[in-house]
Short mmCIF file of N, CA and C and ligand atoms in Angstrom, two decimals:
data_model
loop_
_atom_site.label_atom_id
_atom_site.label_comp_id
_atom_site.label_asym_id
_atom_site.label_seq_id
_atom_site.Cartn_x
_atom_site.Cartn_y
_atom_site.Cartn_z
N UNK A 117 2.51 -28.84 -6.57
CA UNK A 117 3.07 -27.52 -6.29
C UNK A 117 1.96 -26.50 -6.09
N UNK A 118 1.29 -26.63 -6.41
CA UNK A 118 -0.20 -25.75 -7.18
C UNK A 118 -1.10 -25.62 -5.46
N UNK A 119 -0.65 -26.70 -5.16
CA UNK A 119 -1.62 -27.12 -3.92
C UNK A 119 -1.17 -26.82 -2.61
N UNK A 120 -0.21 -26.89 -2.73
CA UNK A 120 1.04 -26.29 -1.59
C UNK A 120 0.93 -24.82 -1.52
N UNK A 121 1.17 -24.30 -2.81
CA UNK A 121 0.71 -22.37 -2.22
C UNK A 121 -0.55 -22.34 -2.18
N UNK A 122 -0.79 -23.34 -2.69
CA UNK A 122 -3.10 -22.69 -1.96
C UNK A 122 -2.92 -23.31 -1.00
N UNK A 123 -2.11 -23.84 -0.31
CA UNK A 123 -2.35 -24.22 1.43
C UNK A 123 -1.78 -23.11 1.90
N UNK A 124 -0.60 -22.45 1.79
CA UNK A 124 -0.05 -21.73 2.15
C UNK A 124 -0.78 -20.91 2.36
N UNK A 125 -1.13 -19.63 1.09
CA UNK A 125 -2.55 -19.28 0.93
C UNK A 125 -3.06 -18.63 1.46
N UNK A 126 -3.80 -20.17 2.03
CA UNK A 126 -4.83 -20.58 2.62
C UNK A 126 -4.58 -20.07 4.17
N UNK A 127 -3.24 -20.34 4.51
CA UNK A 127 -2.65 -20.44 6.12
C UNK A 127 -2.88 -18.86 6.23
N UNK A 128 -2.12 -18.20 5.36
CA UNK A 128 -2.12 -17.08 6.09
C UNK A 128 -3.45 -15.96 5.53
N UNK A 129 -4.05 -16.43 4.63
CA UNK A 129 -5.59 -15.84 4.36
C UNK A 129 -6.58 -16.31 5.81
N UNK A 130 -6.38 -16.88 6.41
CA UNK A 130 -7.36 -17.54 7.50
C UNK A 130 -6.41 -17.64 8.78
N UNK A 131 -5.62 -18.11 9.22
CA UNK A 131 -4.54 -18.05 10.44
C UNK A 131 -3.67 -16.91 10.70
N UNK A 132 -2.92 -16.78 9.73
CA UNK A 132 -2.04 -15.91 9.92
C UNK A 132 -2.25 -14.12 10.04
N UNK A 133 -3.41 -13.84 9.14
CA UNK A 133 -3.69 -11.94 8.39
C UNK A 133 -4.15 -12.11 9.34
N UNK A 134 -5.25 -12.50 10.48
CA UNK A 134 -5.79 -11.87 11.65
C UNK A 134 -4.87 -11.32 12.97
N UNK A 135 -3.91 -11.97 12.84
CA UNK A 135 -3.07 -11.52 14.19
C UNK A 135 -1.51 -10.79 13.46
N UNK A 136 -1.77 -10.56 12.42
CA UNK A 136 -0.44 -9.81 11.72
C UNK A 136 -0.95 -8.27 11.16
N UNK A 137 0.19 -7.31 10.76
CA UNK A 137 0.09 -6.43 10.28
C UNK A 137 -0.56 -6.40 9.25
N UNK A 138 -1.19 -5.10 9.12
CA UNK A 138 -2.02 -5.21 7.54
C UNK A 138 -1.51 -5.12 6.38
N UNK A 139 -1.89 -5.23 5.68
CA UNK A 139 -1.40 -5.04 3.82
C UNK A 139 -2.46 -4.19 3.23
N UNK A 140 -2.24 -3.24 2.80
CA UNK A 140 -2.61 -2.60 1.79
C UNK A 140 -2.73 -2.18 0.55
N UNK A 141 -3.00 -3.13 -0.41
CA UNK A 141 -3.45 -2.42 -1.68
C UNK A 141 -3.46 -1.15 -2.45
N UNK A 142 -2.63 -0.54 -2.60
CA UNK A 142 -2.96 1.19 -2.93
C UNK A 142 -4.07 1.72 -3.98
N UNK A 143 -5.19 1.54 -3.56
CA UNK A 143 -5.88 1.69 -4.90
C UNK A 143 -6.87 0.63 -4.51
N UNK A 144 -6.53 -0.39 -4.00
CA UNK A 144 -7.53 -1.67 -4.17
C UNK A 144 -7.60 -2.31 -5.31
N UNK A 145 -8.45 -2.44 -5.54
CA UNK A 145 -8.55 -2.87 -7.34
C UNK A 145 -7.75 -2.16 -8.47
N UNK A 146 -8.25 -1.08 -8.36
CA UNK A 146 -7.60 0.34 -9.33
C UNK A 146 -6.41 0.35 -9.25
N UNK A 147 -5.65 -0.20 -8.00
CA UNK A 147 -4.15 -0.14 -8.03
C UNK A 147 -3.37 1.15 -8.12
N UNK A 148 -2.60 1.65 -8.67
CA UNK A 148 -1.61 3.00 -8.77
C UNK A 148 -1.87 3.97 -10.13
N UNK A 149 -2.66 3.91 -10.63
CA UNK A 149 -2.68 4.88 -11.67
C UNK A 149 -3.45 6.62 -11.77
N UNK A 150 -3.96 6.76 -12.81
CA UNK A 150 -4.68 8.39 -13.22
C UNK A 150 -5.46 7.86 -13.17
N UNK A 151 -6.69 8.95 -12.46
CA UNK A 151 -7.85 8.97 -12.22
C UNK A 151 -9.21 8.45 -10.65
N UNK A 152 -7.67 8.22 -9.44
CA UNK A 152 -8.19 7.41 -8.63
C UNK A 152 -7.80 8.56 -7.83
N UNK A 153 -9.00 8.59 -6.73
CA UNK A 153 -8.84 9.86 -5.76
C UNK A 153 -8.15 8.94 -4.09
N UNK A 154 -6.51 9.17 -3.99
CA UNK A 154 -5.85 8.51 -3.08
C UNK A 154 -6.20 8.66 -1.67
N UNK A 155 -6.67 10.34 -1.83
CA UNK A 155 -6.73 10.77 -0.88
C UNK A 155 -8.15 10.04 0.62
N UNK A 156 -9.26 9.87 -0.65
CA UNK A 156 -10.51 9.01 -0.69
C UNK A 156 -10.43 7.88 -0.14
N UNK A 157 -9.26 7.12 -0.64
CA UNK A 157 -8.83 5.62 -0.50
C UNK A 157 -7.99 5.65 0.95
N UNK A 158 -7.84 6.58 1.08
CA UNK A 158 -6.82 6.57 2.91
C UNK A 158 -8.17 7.02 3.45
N UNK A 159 -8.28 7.72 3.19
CA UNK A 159 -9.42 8.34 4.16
C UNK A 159 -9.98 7.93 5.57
N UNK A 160 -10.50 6.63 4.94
CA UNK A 160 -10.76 5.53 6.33
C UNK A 160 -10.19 4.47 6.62
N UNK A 161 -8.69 4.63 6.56
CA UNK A 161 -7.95 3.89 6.96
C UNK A 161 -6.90 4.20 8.12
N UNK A 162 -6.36 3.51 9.17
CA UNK A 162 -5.25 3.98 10.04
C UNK A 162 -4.19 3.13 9.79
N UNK A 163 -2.98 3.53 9.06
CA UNK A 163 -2.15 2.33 8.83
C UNK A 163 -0.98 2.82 9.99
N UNK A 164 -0.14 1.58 10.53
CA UNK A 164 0.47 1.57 11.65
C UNK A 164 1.73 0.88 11.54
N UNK A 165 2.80 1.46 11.78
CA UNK A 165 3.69 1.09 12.17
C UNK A 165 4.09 -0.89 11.83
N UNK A 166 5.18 -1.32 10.64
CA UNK A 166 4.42 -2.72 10.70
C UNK A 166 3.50 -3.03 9.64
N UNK A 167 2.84 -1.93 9.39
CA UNK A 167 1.78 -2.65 8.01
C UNK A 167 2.71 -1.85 6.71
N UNK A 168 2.01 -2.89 5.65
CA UNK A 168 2.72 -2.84 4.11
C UNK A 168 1.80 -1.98 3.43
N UNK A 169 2.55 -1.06 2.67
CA UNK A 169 1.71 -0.44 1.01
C UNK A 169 2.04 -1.30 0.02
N UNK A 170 1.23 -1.57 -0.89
CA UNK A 170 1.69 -2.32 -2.22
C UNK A 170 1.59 -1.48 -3.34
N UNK A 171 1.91 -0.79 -4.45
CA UNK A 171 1.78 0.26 -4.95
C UNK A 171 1.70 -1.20 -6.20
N UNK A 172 0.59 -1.37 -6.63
CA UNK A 172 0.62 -1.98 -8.30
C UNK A 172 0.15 -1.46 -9.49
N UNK A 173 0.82 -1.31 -10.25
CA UNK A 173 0.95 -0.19 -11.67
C UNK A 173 1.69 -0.62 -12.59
N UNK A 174 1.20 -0.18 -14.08
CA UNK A 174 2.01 -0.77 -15.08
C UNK A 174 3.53 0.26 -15.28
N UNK A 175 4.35 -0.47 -14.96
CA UNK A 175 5.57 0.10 -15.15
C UNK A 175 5.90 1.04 -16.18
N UNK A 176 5.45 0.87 -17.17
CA UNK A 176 5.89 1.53 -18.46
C UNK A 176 5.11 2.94 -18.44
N UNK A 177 4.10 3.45 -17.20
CA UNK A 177 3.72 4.67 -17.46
C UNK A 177 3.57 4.97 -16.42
N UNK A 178 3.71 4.62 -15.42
CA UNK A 178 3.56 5.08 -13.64
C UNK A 178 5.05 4.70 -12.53
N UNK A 179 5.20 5.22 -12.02
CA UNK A 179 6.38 4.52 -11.11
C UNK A 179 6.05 5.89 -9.61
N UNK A 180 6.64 5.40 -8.37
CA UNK A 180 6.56 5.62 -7.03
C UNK A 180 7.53 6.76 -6.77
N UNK A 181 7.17 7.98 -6.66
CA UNK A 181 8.53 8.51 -5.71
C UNK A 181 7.79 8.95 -4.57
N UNK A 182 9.00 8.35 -3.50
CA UNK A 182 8.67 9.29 -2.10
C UNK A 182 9.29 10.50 -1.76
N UNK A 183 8.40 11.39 -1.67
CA UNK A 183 8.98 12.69 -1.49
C UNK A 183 8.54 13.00 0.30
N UNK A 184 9.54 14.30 0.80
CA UNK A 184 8.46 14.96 1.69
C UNK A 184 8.02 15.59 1.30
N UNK A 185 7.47 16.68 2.65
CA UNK A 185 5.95 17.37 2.74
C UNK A 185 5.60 18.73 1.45
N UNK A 186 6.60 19.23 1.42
CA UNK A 186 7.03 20.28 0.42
C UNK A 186 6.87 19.72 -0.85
N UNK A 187 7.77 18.86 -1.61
CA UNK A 187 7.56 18.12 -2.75
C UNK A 187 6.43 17.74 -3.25
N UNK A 188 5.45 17.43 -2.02
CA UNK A 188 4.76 16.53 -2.13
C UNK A 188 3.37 17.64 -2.92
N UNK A 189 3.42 18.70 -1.71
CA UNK A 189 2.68 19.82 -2.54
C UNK A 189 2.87 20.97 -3.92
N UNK A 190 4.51 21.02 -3.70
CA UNK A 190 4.22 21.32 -5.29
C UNK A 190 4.31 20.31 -6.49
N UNK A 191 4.53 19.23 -6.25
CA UNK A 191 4.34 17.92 -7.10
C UNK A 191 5.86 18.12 -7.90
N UNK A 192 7.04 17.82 -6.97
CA UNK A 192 8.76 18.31 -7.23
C UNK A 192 9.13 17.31 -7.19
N UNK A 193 9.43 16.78 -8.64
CA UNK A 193 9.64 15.41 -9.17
C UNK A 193 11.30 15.29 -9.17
N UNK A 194 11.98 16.03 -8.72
CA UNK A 194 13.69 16.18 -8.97
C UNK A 194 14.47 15.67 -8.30
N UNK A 195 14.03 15.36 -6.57
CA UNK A 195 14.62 14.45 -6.08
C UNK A 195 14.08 12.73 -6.20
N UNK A 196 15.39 12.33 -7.12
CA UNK A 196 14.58 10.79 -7.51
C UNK A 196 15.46 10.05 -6.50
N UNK A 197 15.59 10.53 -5.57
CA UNK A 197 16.55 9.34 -4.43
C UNK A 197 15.27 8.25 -3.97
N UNK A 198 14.13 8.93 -4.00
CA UNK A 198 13.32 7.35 -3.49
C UNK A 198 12.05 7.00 -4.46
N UNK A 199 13.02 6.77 -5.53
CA UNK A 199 12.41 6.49 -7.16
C UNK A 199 12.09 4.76 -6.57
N UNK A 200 11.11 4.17 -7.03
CA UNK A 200 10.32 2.90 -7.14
C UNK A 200 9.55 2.76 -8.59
N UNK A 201 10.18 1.68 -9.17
CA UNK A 201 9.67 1.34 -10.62
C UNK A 201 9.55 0.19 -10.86
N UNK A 202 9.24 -0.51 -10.38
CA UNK A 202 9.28 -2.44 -10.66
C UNK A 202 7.66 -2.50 -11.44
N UNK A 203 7.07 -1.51 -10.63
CA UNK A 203 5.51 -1.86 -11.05
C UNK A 203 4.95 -2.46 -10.28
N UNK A 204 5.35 -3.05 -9.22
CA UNK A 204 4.86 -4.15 -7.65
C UNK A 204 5.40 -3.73 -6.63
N UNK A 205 5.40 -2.62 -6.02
CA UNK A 205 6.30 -2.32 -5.05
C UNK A 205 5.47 -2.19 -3.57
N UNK A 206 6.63 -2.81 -2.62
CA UNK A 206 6.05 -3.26 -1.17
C UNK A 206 6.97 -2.25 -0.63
N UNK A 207 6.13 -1.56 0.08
CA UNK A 207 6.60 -0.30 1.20
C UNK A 207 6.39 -1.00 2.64
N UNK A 208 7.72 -1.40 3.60
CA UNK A 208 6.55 -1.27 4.96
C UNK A 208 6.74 -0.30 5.49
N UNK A 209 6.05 0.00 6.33
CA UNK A 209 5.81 1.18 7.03
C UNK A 209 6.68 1.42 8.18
N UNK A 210 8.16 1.15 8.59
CA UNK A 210 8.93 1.03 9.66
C UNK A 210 8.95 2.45 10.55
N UNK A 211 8.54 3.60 10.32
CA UNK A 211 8.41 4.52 11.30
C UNK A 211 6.81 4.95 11.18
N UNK A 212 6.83 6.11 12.19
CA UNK A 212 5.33 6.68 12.96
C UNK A 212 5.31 8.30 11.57
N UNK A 213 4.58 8.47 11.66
CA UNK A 213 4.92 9.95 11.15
C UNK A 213 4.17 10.41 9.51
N UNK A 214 3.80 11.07 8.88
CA UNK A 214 3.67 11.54 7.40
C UNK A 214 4.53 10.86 6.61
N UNK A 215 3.85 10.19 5.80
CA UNK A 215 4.62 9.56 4.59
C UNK A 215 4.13 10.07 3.01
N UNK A 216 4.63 10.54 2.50
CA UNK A 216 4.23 11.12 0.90
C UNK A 216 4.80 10.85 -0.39
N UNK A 217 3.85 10.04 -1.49
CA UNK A 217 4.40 8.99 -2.40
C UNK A 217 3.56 9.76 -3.40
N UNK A 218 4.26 10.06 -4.29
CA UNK A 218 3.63 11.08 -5.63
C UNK A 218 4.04 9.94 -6.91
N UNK A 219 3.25 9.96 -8.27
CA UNK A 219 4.13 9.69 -9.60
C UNK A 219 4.81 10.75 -10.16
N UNK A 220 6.03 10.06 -10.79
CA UNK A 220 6.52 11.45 -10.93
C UNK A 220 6.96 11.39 -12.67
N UNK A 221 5.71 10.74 -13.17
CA UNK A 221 5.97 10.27 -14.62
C UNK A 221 4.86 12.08 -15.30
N UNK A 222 5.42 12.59 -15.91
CA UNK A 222 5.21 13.74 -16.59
C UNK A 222 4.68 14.39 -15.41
N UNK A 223 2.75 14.69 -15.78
CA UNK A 223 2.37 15.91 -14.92
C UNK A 223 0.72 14.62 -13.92
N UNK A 224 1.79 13.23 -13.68
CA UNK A 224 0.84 12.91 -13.26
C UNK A 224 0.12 13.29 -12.03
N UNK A 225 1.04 13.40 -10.62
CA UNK A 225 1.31 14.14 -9.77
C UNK A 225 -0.18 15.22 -9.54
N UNK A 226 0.45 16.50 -10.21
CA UNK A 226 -0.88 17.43 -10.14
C UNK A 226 -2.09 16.93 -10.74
N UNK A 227 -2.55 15.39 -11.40
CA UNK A 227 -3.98 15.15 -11.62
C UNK A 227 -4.17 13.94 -10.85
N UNK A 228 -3.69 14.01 -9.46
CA UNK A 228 -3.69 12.91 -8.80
C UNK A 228 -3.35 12.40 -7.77
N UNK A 229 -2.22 11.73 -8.64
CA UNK A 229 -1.73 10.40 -8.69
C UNK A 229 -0.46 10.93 -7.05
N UNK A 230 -1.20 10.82 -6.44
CA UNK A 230 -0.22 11.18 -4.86
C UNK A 230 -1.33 10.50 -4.01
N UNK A 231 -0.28 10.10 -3.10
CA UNK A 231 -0.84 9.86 -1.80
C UNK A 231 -0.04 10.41 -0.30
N UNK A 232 -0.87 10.77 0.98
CA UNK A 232 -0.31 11.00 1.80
C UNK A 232 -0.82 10.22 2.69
N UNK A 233 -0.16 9.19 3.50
CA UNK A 233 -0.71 8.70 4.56
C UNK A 233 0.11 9.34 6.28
N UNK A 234 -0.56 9.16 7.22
CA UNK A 234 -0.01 9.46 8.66
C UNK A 234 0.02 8.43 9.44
N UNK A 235 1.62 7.26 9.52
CA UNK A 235 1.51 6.19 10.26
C UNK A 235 1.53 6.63 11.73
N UNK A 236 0.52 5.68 12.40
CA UNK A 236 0.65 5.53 13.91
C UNK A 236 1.48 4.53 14.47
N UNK A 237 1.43 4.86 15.43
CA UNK A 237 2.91 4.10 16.26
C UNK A 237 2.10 2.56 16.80
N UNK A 238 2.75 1.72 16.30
CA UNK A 238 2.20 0.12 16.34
C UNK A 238 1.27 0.18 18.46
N UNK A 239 2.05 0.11 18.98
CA UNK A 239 1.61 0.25 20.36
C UNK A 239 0.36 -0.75 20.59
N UNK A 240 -0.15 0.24 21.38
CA UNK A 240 -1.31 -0.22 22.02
C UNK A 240 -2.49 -1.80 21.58
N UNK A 241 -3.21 -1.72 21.19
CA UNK A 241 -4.12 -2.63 21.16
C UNK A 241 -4.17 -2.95 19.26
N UNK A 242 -4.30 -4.53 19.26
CA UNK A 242 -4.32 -4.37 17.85
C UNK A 242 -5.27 -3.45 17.07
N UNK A 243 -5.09 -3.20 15.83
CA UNK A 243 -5.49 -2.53 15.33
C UNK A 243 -6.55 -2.76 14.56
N UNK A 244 -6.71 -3.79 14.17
CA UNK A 244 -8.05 -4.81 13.33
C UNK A 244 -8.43 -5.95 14.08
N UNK A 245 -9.52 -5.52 14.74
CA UNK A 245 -10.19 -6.92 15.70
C UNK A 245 -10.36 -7.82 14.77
N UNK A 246 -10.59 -8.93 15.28
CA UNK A 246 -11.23 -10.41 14.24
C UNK A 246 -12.46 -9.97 13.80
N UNK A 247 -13.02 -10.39 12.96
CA UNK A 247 -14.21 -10.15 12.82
C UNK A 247 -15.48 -10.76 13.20
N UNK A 248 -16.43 -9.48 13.37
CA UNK A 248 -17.27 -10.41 14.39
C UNK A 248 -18.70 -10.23 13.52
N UNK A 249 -19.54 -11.81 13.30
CA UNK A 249 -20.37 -12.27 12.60
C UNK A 249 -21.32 -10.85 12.70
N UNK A 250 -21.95 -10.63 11.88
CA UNK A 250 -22.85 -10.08 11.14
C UNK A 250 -22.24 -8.00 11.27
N UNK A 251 -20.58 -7.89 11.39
CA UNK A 251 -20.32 -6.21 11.48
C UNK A 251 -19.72 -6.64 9.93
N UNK A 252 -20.59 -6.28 9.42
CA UNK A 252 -19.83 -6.05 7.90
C UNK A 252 -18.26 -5.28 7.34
N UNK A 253 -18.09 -4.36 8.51
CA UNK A 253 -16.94 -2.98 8.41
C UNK A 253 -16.43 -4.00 8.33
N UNK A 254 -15.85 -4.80 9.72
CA UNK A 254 -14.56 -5.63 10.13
C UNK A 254 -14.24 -6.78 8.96
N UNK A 255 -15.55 -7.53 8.80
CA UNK A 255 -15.40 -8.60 7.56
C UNK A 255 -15.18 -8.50 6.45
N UNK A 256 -15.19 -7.43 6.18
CA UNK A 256 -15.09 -6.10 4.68
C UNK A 256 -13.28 -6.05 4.89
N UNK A 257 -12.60 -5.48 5.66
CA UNK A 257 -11.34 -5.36 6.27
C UNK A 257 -10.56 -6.76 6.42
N UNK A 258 -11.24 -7.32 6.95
CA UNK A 258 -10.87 -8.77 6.88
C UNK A 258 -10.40 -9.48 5.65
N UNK A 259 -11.61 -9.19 4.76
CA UNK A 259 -11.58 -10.19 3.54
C UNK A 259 -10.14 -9.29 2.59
N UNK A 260 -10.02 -8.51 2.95
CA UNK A 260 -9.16 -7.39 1.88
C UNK A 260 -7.84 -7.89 2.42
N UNK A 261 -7.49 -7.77 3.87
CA UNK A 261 -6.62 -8.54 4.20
C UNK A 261 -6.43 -9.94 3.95
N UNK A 262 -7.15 -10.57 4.05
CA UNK A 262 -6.82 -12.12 3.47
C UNK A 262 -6.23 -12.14 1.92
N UNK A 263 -7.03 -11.12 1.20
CA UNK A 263 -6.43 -10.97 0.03
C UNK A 263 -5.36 -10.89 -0.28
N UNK A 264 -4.63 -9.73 0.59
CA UNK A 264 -3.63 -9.01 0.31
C UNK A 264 -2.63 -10.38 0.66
N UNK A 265 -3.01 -11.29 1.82
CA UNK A 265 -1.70 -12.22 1.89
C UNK A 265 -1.71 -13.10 1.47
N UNK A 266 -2.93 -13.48 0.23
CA UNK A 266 -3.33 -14.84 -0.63
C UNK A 266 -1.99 -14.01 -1.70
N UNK A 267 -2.10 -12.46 -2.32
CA UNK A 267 -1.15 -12.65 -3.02
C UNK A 267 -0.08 -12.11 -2.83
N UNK A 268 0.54 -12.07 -1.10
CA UNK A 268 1.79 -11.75 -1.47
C UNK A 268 2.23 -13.55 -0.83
N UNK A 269 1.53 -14.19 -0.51
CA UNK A 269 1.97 -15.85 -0.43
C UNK A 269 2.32 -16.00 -2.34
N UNK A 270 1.54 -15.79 -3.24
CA UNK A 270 1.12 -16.33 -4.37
C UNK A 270 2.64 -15.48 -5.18
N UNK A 271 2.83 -14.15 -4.40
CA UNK A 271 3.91 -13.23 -5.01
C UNK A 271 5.27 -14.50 -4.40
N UNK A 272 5.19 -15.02 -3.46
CA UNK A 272 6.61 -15.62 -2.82
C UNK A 272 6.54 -16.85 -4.04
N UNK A 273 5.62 -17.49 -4.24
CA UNK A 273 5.43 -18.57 -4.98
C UNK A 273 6.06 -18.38 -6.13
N UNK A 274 5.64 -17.40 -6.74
CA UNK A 274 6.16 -16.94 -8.56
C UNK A 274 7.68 -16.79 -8.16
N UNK A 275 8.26 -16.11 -7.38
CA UNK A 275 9.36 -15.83 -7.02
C UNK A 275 10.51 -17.59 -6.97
N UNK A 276 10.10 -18.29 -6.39
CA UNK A 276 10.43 -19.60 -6.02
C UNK A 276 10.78 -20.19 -7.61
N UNK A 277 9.42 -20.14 -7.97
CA UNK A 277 9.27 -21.19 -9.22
C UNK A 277 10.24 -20.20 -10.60
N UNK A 278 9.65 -19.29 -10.15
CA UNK A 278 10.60 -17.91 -11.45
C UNK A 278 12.27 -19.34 -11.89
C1 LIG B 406 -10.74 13.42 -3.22
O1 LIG B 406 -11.46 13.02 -2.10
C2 LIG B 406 -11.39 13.95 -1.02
C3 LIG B 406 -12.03 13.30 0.20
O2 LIG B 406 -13.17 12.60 -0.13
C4 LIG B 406 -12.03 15.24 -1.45
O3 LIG B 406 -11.96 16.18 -0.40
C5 LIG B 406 -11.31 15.77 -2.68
O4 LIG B 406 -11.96 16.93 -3.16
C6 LIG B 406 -11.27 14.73 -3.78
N1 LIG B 406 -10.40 15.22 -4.83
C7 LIG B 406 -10.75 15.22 -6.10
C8 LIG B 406 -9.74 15.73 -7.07
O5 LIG B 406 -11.84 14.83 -6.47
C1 LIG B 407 12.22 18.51 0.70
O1 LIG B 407 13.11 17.93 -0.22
C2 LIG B 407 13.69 18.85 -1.12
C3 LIG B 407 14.55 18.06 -2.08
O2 LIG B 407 13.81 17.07 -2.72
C4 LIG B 407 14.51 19.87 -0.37
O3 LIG B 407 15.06 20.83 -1.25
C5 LIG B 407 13.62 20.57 0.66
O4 LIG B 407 14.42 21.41 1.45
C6 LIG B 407 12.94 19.54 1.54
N1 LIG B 407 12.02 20.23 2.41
C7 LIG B 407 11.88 19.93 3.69
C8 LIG B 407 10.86 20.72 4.44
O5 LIG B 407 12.54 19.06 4.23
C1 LIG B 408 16.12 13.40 -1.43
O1 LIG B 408 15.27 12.33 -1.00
C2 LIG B 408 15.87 11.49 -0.05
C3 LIG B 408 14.96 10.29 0.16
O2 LIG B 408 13.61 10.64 0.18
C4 LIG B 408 16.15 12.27 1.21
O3 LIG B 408 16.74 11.44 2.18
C5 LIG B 408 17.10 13.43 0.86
O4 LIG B 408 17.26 14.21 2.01
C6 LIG B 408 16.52 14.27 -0.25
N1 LIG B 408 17.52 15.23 -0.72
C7 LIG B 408 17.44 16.53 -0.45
C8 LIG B 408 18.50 17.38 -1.05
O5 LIG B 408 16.55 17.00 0.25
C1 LIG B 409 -0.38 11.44 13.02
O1 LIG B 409 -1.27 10.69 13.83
C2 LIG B 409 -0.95 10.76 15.21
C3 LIG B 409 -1.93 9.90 15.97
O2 LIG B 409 -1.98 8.61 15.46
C4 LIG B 409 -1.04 12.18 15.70
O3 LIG B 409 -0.65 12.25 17.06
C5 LIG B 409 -0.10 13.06 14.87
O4 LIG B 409 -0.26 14.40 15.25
C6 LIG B 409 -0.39 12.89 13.40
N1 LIG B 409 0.63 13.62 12.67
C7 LIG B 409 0.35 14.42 11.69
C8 LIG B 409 1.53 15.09 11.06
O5 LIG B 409 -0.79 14.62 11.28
CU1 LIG B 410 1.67 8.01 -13.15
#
């Protein structure tokens, strides 16, 4: 069994993440909590139409709301219609446009804990070339993507066996 999702894996860490939408990590390592500058972490990124957020955080003190643009700046935790609390949560990105994801656990919000990204419209030319031997940017991008679909293969796996 063990060997079967590391092929899997494997397939879409190396075959599959180069010609698919991206995955994103929110945080990267750091994941969803206090003390990580979001804004920093988009910064140099273009996410598009088609690619995933993964928001990972310990449930018991962080959880996802999407607010709009207004909310988003006074940190207006009241509409909980797009409350997210699992602690693993996969956003894809199905429209073009401002997207704004605050915590809305006490006063995390104003020391943080928000993000705003601006999806582009899938279109034109892919968006992450393959990577090409010795551009570190792309292979850097690359490897993060392979990541991201080693564990959402490894996330389908737990799911199966659960
Ligand atoms: C977060 O990073 C952005 C861009 O690098 C910067 O402009 C901003 O001041 C930073 N915010 C905090 C709270 O450090
Ligand atoms: C944003 O959402 C709030 C409710 O959460 C609403 O009162 C407000 O009018 C909305 N603002 C805009 C610009 O849509
Ligand atoms: C509350 O949020 C939902 C989802 O984000 C949105 O569709 C709805 O318009 C908002 N409610 C108000 C009163 O703005
Ligand atoms: C979002 O990005 C697109 C280009 O990808 C740009 O045309 C648009 O004006 C941006 N929207 C906002 C609200 O910044
Ligand atoms: Cu929080």
């Amino acid at each position: 069994m063990a060997s079967k999702a590391f092929l899997i894996a494997v397939f879409f860490a190396t075959v599959a993440a180069p010609t698919m939408a991206a995955y994103y990590m929110v945080g990267e390592n750091d994941g969803w909590k206090l003390g990580v500058n979001y804004t920093q972490w988009a910064a140099d990124k273009t996410f598009y139409v088609g690619d995933t957020l993964m928001f990972m955080y310990d449930k018991a003190s962080h959880n996802v709301l999407k607010v709009n643009g207004s909310d988003f700046q006074k940190c207006l935790t009241s509409n909980t219609t797009g409350l997210l609390s699992s602690g693993n949560d996969v956003i894809t990105l199905a429209k073009p446009g401002k997207k704004w994801y605050i915590c809305a656990v006490e006063d995390h919000c104003t020391k943080g804990m928000k993000l705003v990204i601006n999806v582009s419209e899938a279109a034109a030319a892919s968006p992450l070339p393959p990577p090409k031997p010795g551009s570190s940017g792309a292979s850097k991008i690359s490897t993060f993507k392979s990541f991201g679909w080693m564990l959402a293969a490894l996330t389908v796996f737990k799911i199966i066996l659960a």
